[in-house]
XYZ file of C-alpha atoms in Angstrom:
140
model
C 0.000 0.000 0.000
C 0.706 3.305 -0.651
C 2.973 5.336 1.928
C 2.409 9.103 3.083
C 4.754 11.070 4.544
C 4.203 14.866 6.231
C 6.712 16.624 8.338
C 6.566 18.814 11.243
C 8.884 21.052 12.918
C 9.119 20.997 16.260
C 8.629 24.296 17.931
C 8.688 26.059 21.621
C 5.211 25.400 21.762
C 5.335 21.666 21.275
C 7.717 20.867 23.972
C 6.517 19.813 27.267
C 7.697 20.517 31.024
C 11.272 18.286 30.320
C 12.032 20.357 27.333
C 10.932 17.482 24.944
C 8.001 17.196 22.272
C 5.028 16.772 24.333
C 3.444 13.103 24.061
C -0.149 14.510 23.296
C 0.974 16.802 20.333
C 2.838 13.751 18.986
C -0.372 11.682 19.410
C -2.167 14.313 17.558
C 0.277 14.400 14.660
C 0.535 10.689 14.654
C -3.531 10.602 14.215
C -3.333 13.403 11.375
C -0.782 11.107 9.581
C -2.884 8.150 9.723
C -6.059 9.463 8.978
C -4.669 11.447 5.510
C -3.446 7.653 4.208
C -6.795 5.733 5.746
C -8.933 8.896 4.215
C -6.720 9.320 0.816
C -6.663 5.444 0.360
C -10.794 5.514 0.986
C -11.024 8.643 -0.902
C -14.234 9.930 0.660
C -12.440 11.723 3.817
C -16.050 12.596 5.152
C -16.567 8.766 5.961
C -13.629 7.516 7.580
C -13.771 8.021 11.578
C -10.999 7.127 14.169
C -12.576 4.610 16.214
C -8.982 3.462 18.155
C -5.580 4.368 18.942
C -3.579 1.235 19.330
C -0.624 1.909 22.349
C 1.843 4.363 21.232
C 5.697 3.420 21.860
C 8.033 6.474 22.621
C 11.259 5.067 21.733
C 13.511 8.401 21.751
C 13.168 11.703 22.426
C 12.244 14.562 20.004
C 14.193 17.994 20.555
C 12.964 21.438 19.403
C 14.671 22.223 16.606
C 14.138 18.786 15.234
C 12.290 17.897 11.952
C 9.968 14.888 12.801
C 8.711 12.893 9.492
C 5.456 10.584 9.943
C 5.386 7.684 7.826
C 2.021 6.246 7.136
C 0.235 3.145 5.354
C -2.978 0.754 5.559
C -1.766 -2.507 7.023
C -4.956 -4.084 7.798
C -8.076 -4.219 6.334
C -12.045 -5.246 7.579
C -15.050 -4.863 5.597
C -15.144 -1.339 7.311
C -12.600 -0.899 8.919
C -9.121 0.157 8.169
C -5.894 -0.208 10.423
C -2.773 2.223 9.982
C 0.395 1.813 11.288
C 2.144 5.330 11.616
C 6.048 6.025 12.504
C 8.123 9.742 13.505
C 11.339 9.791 12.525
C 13.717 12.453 12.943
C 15.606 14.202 9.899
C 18.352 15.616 12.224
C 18.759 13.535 15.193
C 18.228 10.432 13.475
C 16.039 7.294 14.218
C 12.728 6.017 15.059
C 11.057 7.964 17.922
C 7.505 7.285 17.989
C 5.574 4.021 16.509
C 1.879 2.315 16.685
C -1.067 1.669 14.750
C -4.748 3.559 14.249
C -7.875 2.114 13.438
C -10.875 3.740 11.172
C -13.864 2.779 10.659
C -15.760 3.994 7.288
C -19.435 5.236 8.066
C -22.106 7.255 6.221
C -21.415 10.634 6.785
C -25.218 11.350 7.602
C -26.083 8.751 9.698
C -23.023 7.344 10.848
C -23.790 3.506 9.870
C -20.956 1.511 9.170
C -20.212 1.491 5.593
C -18.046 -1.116 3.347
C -15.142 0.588 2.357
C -13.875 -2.034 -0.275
C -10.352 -1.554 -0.096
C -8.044 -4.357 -0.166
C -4.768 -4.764 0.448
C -2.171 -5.410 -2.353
C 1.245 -7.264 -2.215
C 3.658 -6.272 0.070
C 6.173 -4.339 -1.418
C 9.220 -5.301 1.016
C 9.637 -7.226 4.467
C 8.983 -4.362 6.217
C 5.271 -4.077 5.247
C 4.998 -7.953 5.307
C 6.100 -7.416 9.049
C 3.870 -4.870 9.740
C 1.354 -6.273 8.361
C 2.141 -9.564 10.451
C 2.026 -7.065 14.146
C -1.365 -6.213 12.958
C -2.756 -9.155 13.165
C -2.082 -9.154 16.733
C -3.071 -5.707 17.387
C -6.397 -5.594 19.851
């Protein structure tokens, strides 16, 4: 599947009390990220809904200063439902900071039924995805 990518530059107003990208603003950039490939993929942005975040892992530390990139793809499909797996890495300090996976679920925008998204997923295009796509699986 497809991969997006957006970037963000960490600013004074981003850090928290240590000094360090706050955990919440990362969560909300790591949600933006996955919804733009689960709503791109789906096309129809006004349908897809975040229904879960999936346990976050904070592996390093972001500074300000730093240019965090978001890597995001569909690794996991339902007949509604779409599962994301999302990853910040920093283009300075280098190396994975932040990983975890988000699940949508497709609805009708008026009434907010579940609605078949019919997206399925193609070949993997490297071990990585087939590995990802593996730790889904076993995602709750």
């Amino acid at each position: 599947m497809k991969e997006y990518k957006i970037s963000h530059l960490v600013k004074s107003e981003d850090l928290n009390h240590h000094g360090t990208l706050f955990a919440g603003r990362t969560a909300e950039w790591l949600v933006e990220a996955a919804f733009i490939a689960a709503a791109a993929t789906h096309g129809r942005p006004q349908d897809v809904l975040c229904v879960n975040v999936h346990g976050f892992t904070f592996k390093k530390p972001v500074q300000k200063g730093d240019i965090l990139t978001i890597h995001s793809r569909i690794v996991k499909t339902g007949n509604t439902s779409l599962m994301v797996h999302v990853k910040a890495l920093c283009e300075i300090d280098t190396g994975q900071n932040v990983e975890g996976f988000v699940t949508f679920v497709c609805v009708e925008p008026d009434t907010k039924k579940k609605r078949l998204h019919g997206i399925v997923l193609d070949e993997p295009e490297n071990e990585e995805e087939a590995t990802l796509r593996e730790r889904a699986l076993k995602v709750m």
